[in-house]
Coordinates of C-alpha atoms and ligand atoms in Angstrom, one line a residue:
M1206 CA -52.3 -231.3 75.3
K1207 CA -55.3 -229.1 75.9
V1208 CA -57.4 -228.9 78.4
G1209 CA -60.3 -226.6 77.7
G1210 CA -58.6 -225.2 74.9
K1211 CA -55.5 -224.3 76.8
H1212 CA -51.9 -226.3 76.8
F1213 CA -51.0 -228.0 79.8
R1214 CA -48.1 -230.5 80.4
T1215 CA -48.3 -232.7 83.5
I1216 CA -45.9 -231.5 85.4
W1217 CA -43.9 -228.0 85.4
R1218 CA -42.1 -225.7 87.4
K1219 CA -44.3 -222.7 88.9
P1220 CA -43.2 -219.8 86.7
D1221 CA -42.9 -217.4 89.5
D1222 CA -41.6 -219.7 91.8
E1223 CA -38.4 -222.0 90.8
R1224 CA -38.9 -223.6 94.1
V1225 CA -42.5 -224.9 93.4
V1226 CA -43.2 -227.5 91.2
Q1227 CA -47.0 -227.6 90.1
L1228 CA -48.5 -230.9 88.6
I1229 CA -52.0 -232.1 88.0
D1230 CA -53.6 -234.0 90.7
Q1231 CA -55.1 -237.4 88.6
R1232 CA -57.3 -238.6 91.4
F1233 CA -59.9 -235.9 90.9
L1234 CA -60.3 -236.5 87.0
P1235 CA -62.4 -236.7 85.0
H1236 CA -64.8 -234.9 87.3
Q1237 CA -62.3 -232.0 88.8
F1238 CA -59.2 -230.3 87.3
V1239 CA -56.8 -229.9 90.2
I1240 CA -53.3 -228.4 90.1
E1241 CA -51.1 -229.8 92.9
E1242 CA -48.1 -227.5 94.2
V1243 CA -44.9 -229.7 95.4
R1244 CA -42.6 -227.8 97.4
S1245 CA -40.5 -231.4 99.0
V1246 CA -39.1 -234.8 98.0
E1247 CA -41.4 -235.8 101.0
Q1248 CA -44.5 -234.7 99.0
M1249 CA -43.5 -235.7 95.7
A1250 CA -43.2 -239.3 97.1
T1251 CA -46.6 -238.7 98.4
A1252 CA -47.8 -237.7 95.2
I1253 CA -46.1 -240.7 93.4
R1254 CA -47.1 -243.3 95.9
E1255 CA -50.7 -242.2 96.3
M1256 CA -51.2 -241.8 92.5
H1257 CA -51.6 -237.8 92.1
V1258 CA -49.7 -238.7 89.5
R1259 CA -49.0 -242.2 87.8
G1260 CA -47.9 -243.9 84.2
A1261 CA -44.7 -244.5 83.2
G1262 CA -43.1 -241.3 81.9
L1263 CA -44.7 -238.9 84.0
I1264 CA -43.6 -241.2 87.3
G1265 CA -39.8 -240.7 85.8
A1266 CA -40.5 -237.1 85.4
S1267 CA -41.9 -236.5 89.1
A1268 CA -39.1 -238.4 90.5
G1269 CA -36.5 -236.0 88.4
Y1270 CA -38.1 -233.2 90.2
G1271 CA -38.5 -234.7 93.5
M1272 CA -34.5 -235.1 93.4
Y1273 CA -34.2 -231.5 92.5
L1274 CA -36.7 -230.3 95.3
A1275 CA -34.2 -232.9 97.4
A1276 CA -31.4 -230.6 96.3
L1277 CA -33.1 -227.5 97.1
E1278 CA -33.7 -228.8 100.8
T1279 CA -30.1 -229.0 101.7
A1280 CA -28.4 -227.1 99.1
S1281 CA -26.3 -224.9 101.9
A1282 CA -25.1 -228.1 103.4
G1283 CA -21.5 -229.4 103.0
R1284 CA -20.8 -231.9 100.5
D1285 CA -20.7 -234.9 102.8
S1286 CA -24.6 -233.9 104.4
F1287 CA -25.7 -232.9 100.5
D1288 CA -24.6 -236.4 99.5
K1289 CA -26.2 -238.2 102.3
H1290 CA -29.8 -236.3 101.8
M1291 CA -29.7 -237.1 98.2
T1292 CA -29.1 -240.8 99.2
L1293 CA -31.9 -240.9 101.4
A1294 CA -33.9 -239.0 98.8
A1295 CA -33.3 -241.5 96.0
A1296 CA -34.1 -244.3 98.6
R1297 CA -37.7 -242.6 99.5
L1298 CA -38.3 -241.9 96.1
R1299 CA -37.4 -245.5 94.7
A1300 CA -39.6 -247.2 97.5
T1301 CA -43.1 -245.3 96.1
R1302 CA -43.7 -247.9 93.5
P1303 CA -42.1 -250.9 91.7
T1304 CA -43.1 -251.4 88.4
A1305 CA -42.4 -248.5 86.0
V1306 CA -38.5 -248.9 85.3
N1307 CA -38.9 -245.1 84.7
L1308 CA -38.4 -243.9 88.2
S1309 CA -35.0 -245.8 88.9
W1310 CA -33.7 -244.7 85.6
A1311 CA -34.5 -241.0 86.4
I1312 CA -33.2 -241.3 89.8
E1313 CA -30.0 -242.8 88.7
R1314 CA -29.8 -239.9 86.0
Q1315 CA -30.2 -237.2 88.4
L1316 CA -27.5 -238.7 90.7
Q1317 CA -25.1 -239.3 88.5
N1318 CA -25.6 -235.6 87.0
I1319 CA -25.3 -233.9 90.2
A1320 CA -22.4 -235.8 91.5
A1321 CA -20.4 -233.2 88.9
G1322 CA -21.1 -229.9 90.8
K1323 CA -18.3 -228.3 93.1
T1324 CA -20.7 -225.6 95.1
A1325 CA -24.0 -225.5 96.5
D1326 CA -25.4 -223.4 93.8
Q1327 CA -24.0 -226.0 90.8
N1328 CA -25.5 -228.7 92.5
V1329 CA -29.0 -227.3 92.5
A1330 CA -28.6 -226.1 89.3
L1331 CA -27.6 -229.4 87.8
A1332 CA -30.6 -231.0 89.5
L1333 CA -32.8 -228.3 87.9
R1334 CA -31.2 -228.8 84.4
T1335 CA -31.6 -233.0 84.9
A1336 CA -35.3 -232.4 85.8
D1337 CA -36.1 -230.2 82.9
L1338 CA -34.3 -232.2 80.5
I1339 CA -35.8 -235.7 81.7
A1340 CA -38.9 -234.1 81.3
D1341 CA -38.5 -232.3 78.2
E1342 CA -36.9 -235.4 76.3
D1343 CA -40.3 -237.4 77.7
A1344 CA -42.2 -235.2 75.5
E1345 CA -40.0 -235.0 72.6
H1346 CA -39.9 -239.0 72.7
C1347 CA -43.9 -239.2 72.8
G1348 CA -43.9 -236.8 70.0
M1349 CA -41.6 -238.7 67.8
I1350 CA -43.6 -242.1 68.9
G1351 CA -46.6 -240.5 67.4
K1352 CA -44.8 -239.9 64.0
H1353 CA -43.6 -243.6 63.7
G1354 CA -46.9 -245.1 64.7
L1355 CA -49.0 -242.5 62.3
A1356 CA -47.2 -244.7 59.6
L1357 CA -48.5 -247.9 60.7
I1358 CA -52.3 -246.3 61.2
R1359 CA -51.7 -244.9 57.5
Q1360 CA -51.4 -248.4 56.4
I1361 CA -53.9 -249.9 57.7
A1362 CA -56.3 -247.1 56.5
K1363 CA -55.3 -247.7 53.3
T1364 CA -55.9 -251.6 53.5
K1365 CA -59.9 -250.3 54.6
R1366 CA -59.9 -247.6 51.7
N1367 CA -60.1 -244.9 54.2
K1368 CA -62.8 -246.4 56.3
T1369 CA -62.7 -245.7 59.8
V1370 CA -59.9 -247.3 61.9
N1371 CA -60.6 -249.0 65.1
V1372 CA -57.9 -248.9 67.5
L1373 CA -58.4 -250.3 71.3
T1374 CA -56.0 -249.2 74.0
H1375 CA -56.0 -250.5 77.5
C1376 CA -55.5 -248.2 80.6
N1377 CA -54.0 -245.0 80.3
A1378 CA -50.6 -244.7 78.2
G1379 CA -51.9 -241.2 77.2
W1380 CA -50.5 -237.4 77.7
L1381 CA -51.5 -238.1 81.5
A1382 CA -49.0 -241.0 82.1
F1383 CA -46.2 -239.0 80.2
V1384 CA -45.3 -235.1 80.5
D1385 CA -47.5 -234.6 76.9
Y1386 CA -48.7 -236.6 73.8
G1387 CA -48.7 -240.2 75.6
S1388 CA -47.2 -243.3 74.0
A1389 CA -49.8 -245.1 73.2
T1390 CA -51.9 -242.2 72.4
A1391 CA -49.7 -240.1 70.1
P1392 CA -50.3 -242.1 67.1
I1393 CA -53.7 -241.7 67.9
Y1394 CA -53.5 -237.8 68.2
A1395 CA -51.2 -237.8 65.2
A1396 CA -53.9 -239.7 62.8
H1397 CA -56.4 -237.6 64.0
D1398 CA -54.7 -234.4 63.7
S1399 CA -53.9 -235.3 59.7
G1400 CA -57.7 -236.1 59.4
L1401 CA -57.5 -240.0 59.3
P1402 CA -60.7 -241.4 59.9
L1403 CA -60.1 -243.1 63.5
H1404 CA -62.2 -244.7 66.5
V1405 CA -60.7 -245.6 69.9
W1406 CA -62.3 -248.3 71.9
V1407 CA -61.1 -247.4 75.4
T1408 CA -61.2 -250.7 78.5
E1409 CA -62.3 -249.2 81.6
T1410 CA -59.4 -250.8 83.4
R1411 CA -60.7 -251.7 86.9
P1412 CA -59.9 -251.6 89.6
R1413 CA -58.7 -247.9 89.0
N1414 CA -60.2 -247.1 86.0
Q1415 CA -57.4 -245.1 84.5
G1416 CA -59.4 -246.1 80.8
S1417 CA -62.5 -244.8 81.5
K1418 CA -61.6 -242.1 83.9
L1419 CA -58.6 -240.9 82.4
T1420 CA -58.1 -242.1 78.5
A1421 CA -61.5 -241.1 77.8
W1422 CA -61.3 -237.6 79.1
E1423 CA -58.3 -236.8 77.2
L1424 CA -59.5 -238.1 74.0
G1425 CA -62.5 -236.0 74.6
Q1426 CA -60.8 -232.8 75.5
H1427 CA -58.7 -233.6 72.0
G1428 CA -61.8 -234.3 70.0
V1429 CA -60.9 -237.8 69.4
P1430 CA -64.1 -240.4 68.8
H1431 CA -64.2 -243.1 71.0
T1432 CA -66.3 -245.6 73.2
V1433 CA -65.7 -246.7 76.9
I1434 CA -66.0 -250.6 77.4
A1435 CA -65.8 -252.9 80.2
D1436 CA -62.6 -254.8 80.3
S1437 CA -64.3 -258.1 79.5
A1438 CA -65.7 -256.8 76.2
A1439 CA -62.1 -256.4 74.7
G1440 CA -62.3 -260.0 73.4
H1441 CA -66.1 -260.0 72.1
L1442 CA -65.1 -257.1 69.8
M1443 CA -61.8 -258.9 68.7
Q1444 CA -63.6 -261.5 67.7
R1445 CA -66.4 -259.8 65.6
G1446 CA -63.8 -258.0 63.5
D1447 CA -64.3 -254.6 65.2
I1448 CA -60.9 -254.0 66.0
D1449 CA -58.2 -253.2 63.7
L1450 CA -55.3 -252.4 65.7
I1451 CA -54.2 -252.8 69.4
I1452 CA -51.6 -250.0 70.8
V1453 CA -50.9 -250.0 74.4
G1454 CA -48.3 -248.5 76.8
T1455 CA -45.6 -250.4 79.3
D1456 CA -44.4 -249.6 82.6
R1457 CA -41.4 -251.5 82.3
T1458 CA -40.2 -253.5 79.2
T1459 CA -36.9 -255.9 79.1
Y1460 CA -34.2 -255.9 76.5
T1461 CA -35.8 -259.2 75.0
G1462 CA -39.0 -257.4 74.5
D1463 CA -41.4 -259.0 77.2
V1464 CA -43.6 -255.8 78.5
A1465 CA -45.4 -255.2 81.9
N1466 CA -48.3 -253.2 81.3
K1467 CA -51.3 -252.8 83.4
I1468 CA -53.2 -255.7 84.5
G1469 CA -55.6 -257.3 82.0
T1470 CA -53.1 -256.4 78.9
Y1471 CA -51.9 -260.1 78.6
L1472 CA -55.6 -261.0 78.2
K1473 CA -56.0 -258.6 75.6
A1474 CA -52.8 -259.7 73.7
L1475 CA -54.0 -263.4 73.8
A1476 CA -57.3 -262.4 72.1
A1477 CA -55.3 -260.4 70.0
K1478 CA -53.1 -263.4 68.8
A1479 CA -56.1 -265.5 68.2
N1480 CA -57.8 -263.4 66.2
D1481 CA -55.3 -262.1 64.0
I1482 CA -55.1 -258.4 65.2
P1483 CA -51.9 -257.0 65.3
F1484 CA -51.1 -255.8 68.9
Y1485 CA -48.3 -252.9 69.0
V1486 CA -46.6 -251.3 72.5
A1487 CA -45.6 -247.8 72.4
L1488 CA -42.8 -246.6 74.8
P1489 CA -39.7 -244.7 75.0
S1490 CA -36.4 -246.1 75.6
S1491 CA -36.7 -244.7 79.2
S1492 CA -39.1 -247.9 79.7
I1493 CA -36.8 -250.0 78.6
D1494 CA -34.9 -252.2 81.1
W1495 CA -31.8 -253.0 79.9
K1496 CA -30.4 -255.3 82.8
M1497 CA -33.5 -257.4 82.5
R1498 CA -34.2 -260.4 79.9
D1499 CA -36.8 -262.6 81.4
G1500 CA -40.1 -260.2 82.2
L1501 CA -41.9 -262.9 83.7
K1502 CA -39.3 -263.9 86.3
E1503 CA -37.8 -260.5 86.9
I1504 CA -40.2 -257.7 86.5
P1505 CA -41.7 -256.8 89.9
I1506 CA -45.4 -257.0 89.9
E1507 CA -47.0 -254.1 92.5
Q1508 CA -49.5 -255.5 94.5
R1509 CA -52.2 -252.4 95.8
S1510 CA -54.5 -252.3 98.5
A1511 CA -57.3 -255.1 98.3
E1512 CA -59.8 -251.9 98.8
E1513 CA -59.2 -250.8 95.4
V1514 CA -60.7 -254.0 94.3
K1515 CA -63.5 -254.4 97.0
N1516 CA -64.7 -251.1 96.2
A1517 CA -65.9 -248.6 93.2
D1518 CA -65.2 -245.0 93.3
G1519 CA -67.0 -242.1 91.4
W1520 CA -68.4 -239.0 91.5
C1521 CA -71.8 -238.5 93.3
D1522 CA -73.5 -235.2 94.2
G1523 CA -70.4 -233.0 93.7
Q1524 CA -68.1 -235.2 95.4
Q1525 CA -65.7 -238.1 95.4
I1526 CA -67.0 -241.0 97.0
A1527 CA -66.5 -245.1 97.3
V1528 CA -69.3 -247.7 97.6
R1529 CA -68.6 -251.6 98.7
I1530 CA -69.0 -254.0 95.7
A1531 CA -67.5 -257.2 97.0
P1532 CA -68.5 -258.6 100.7
D1533 CA -66.9 -257.3 103.6
E1534 CA -65.8 -260.5 104.7
S1535 CA -64.4 -262.0 101.1
P1536 CA -60.5 -261.7 100.6
A1537 CA -59.2 -259.7 97.6
A1538 CA -56.1 -259.3 95.7
N1539 CA -54.9 -256.5 93.7
Y1540 CA -52.3 -257.3 91.0
G1541 CA -51.3 -254.0 89.6
F1542 CA -49.8 -255.5 86.1
D1543 CA -49.0 -258.3 84.0
V1544 CA -46.3 -259.4 81.8
T1545 CA -47.3 -260.0 78.1
P1546 CA -44.3 -262.1 76.6
R1547 CA -42.9 -261.2 73.4
E1548 CA -44.3 -263.7 71.0
L1549 CA -47.5 -262.0 71.5
I1550 CA -46.4 -258.7 70.4
T1551 CA -46.4 -257.6 67.0
G1552 CA -43.8 -254.7 67.6
L1553 CA -42.4 -251.8 69.9
I1554 CA -43.0 -248.2 68.5
T1555 CA -40.3 -246.2 70.3
E1556 CA -39.1 -242.7 69.2
R1557 CA -36.1 -244.1 67.2
G1558 CA -38.8 -246.2 65.2
V1559 CA -40.7 -249.7 65.2
C1560 CA -39.0 -252.8 66.1
E1561 CA -40.0 -256.1 66.6
A1562 CA -40.3 -257.6 70.2
N1563 CA -36.7 -259.3 70.7
E1564 CA -33.3 -258.5 71.7
R1565 CA -31.7 -257.9 68.0
S1566 CA -34.3 -255.9 66.9
I1567 CA -34.1 -253.9 70.1
R1568 CA -30.7 -253.5 69.9
S1569 CA -30.3 -252.1 66.7
L1570 CA -32.4 -249.4 67.3
F1571 CA -30.5 -248.7 70.2
P1572 CA -27.0 -249.8 69.3
E1573 CA -25.3 -247.8 72.5
H1574 CA -26.8 -250.5 74.6
A1575 CA -24.8 -253.0 73.2
P1576 CA -23.7 -255.8 76.1
Ligands
LIG1084 O1 -50.9 -247.7 87.7 P1 -50.3 -246.8 86.7 O2 -51.5 -246.0 86.6 O3 -49.2 -246.0 87.0 O4 -50.0 -247.8 85.6 C1 -49.4 -247.3 84.3 C2 -50.2 -247.5 83.1 O5 -50.9 -246.3 83.2 C3 -50.3 -248.1 82.3 O6 -49.7 -249.5 82.7 C4 -49.6 -247.8 80.9 O7 -50.5 -248.7 80.1 C5 -48.4 -247.7 80.6 S1 -47.6 -246.3 81.6 C6 -47.3 -245.8 80.4

């Protein structure tokens, strides 16, 4: 997507130096646009853990490039040392964040593909090809999600006789959370680009404010009309009939259709059900966990530092500052994600089309994952 009129992906190889990966460091958005250069798997692990990059698809693509950097680091070692280094690199990357399944999906794909290498050069070439493939596929799949989601928005626009369609989204499942286009935002961009009148309600998404900081910024860069609201305002708008459709992303969806997404998603799904508002989840198949059946029992929910809840951070006099918004002595808990059970979900928008959030319907779109 575009920043200041120029096309960017969120992660790419440095054009004149194949040993360097560049990425948008999201910690400074929307106030500063910073590009970070990453030269080692260690540095990539830090970028994922400390959320310079975040969002399911981008975490997967970053892990893919992290494995490529690991392969470069040990390219000239013998097969045994190479394999040892790659196993360690995989463990280091896997330990960064627990909830988005794209992380382990990308690492497994790298380990499988590089196993075929016979020489050091082949190992590196395979790791590079796989990393590029993961990134390209992510962008392509999000583009397809846009096309399928556009059909849904068109239907709603028709029933509203082409009056503005109001979409609510939570957190950032935008292009910043992927390599390009985004999952929840891809249908929004497609609808906006096709001239459909559309307005997006953006929930701020405490404690890290991915909605107000990232989603609002990227929609603004693309010229999509939007309004930021406090998380707690979403139910009020739904009750008043101000929301036609909700589209969110996911960090991990079980093959039975339970959806883990940023904390607060479950409450929005409950309010949507109570108010009869369609609630869609947009996802590339790399976010489906084909091993997990019961989302509530099995999906690991990340808990982050209590400081993120006790502070609010923002821009003041040209610098990023944090201010205390809770008593120093009060304990705080910081759950990063929640699970929305399949019963609350109207449908899943994938790169292969829209399906219901249940095992039969998901498998009918992805028959290669038959048990
Ligand atoms: O903690 P984050 O920012 O990595 O969380 C991920 C998210 O942005 C959301 O949960 C998103 O809606 C799904 S990821 C495409």
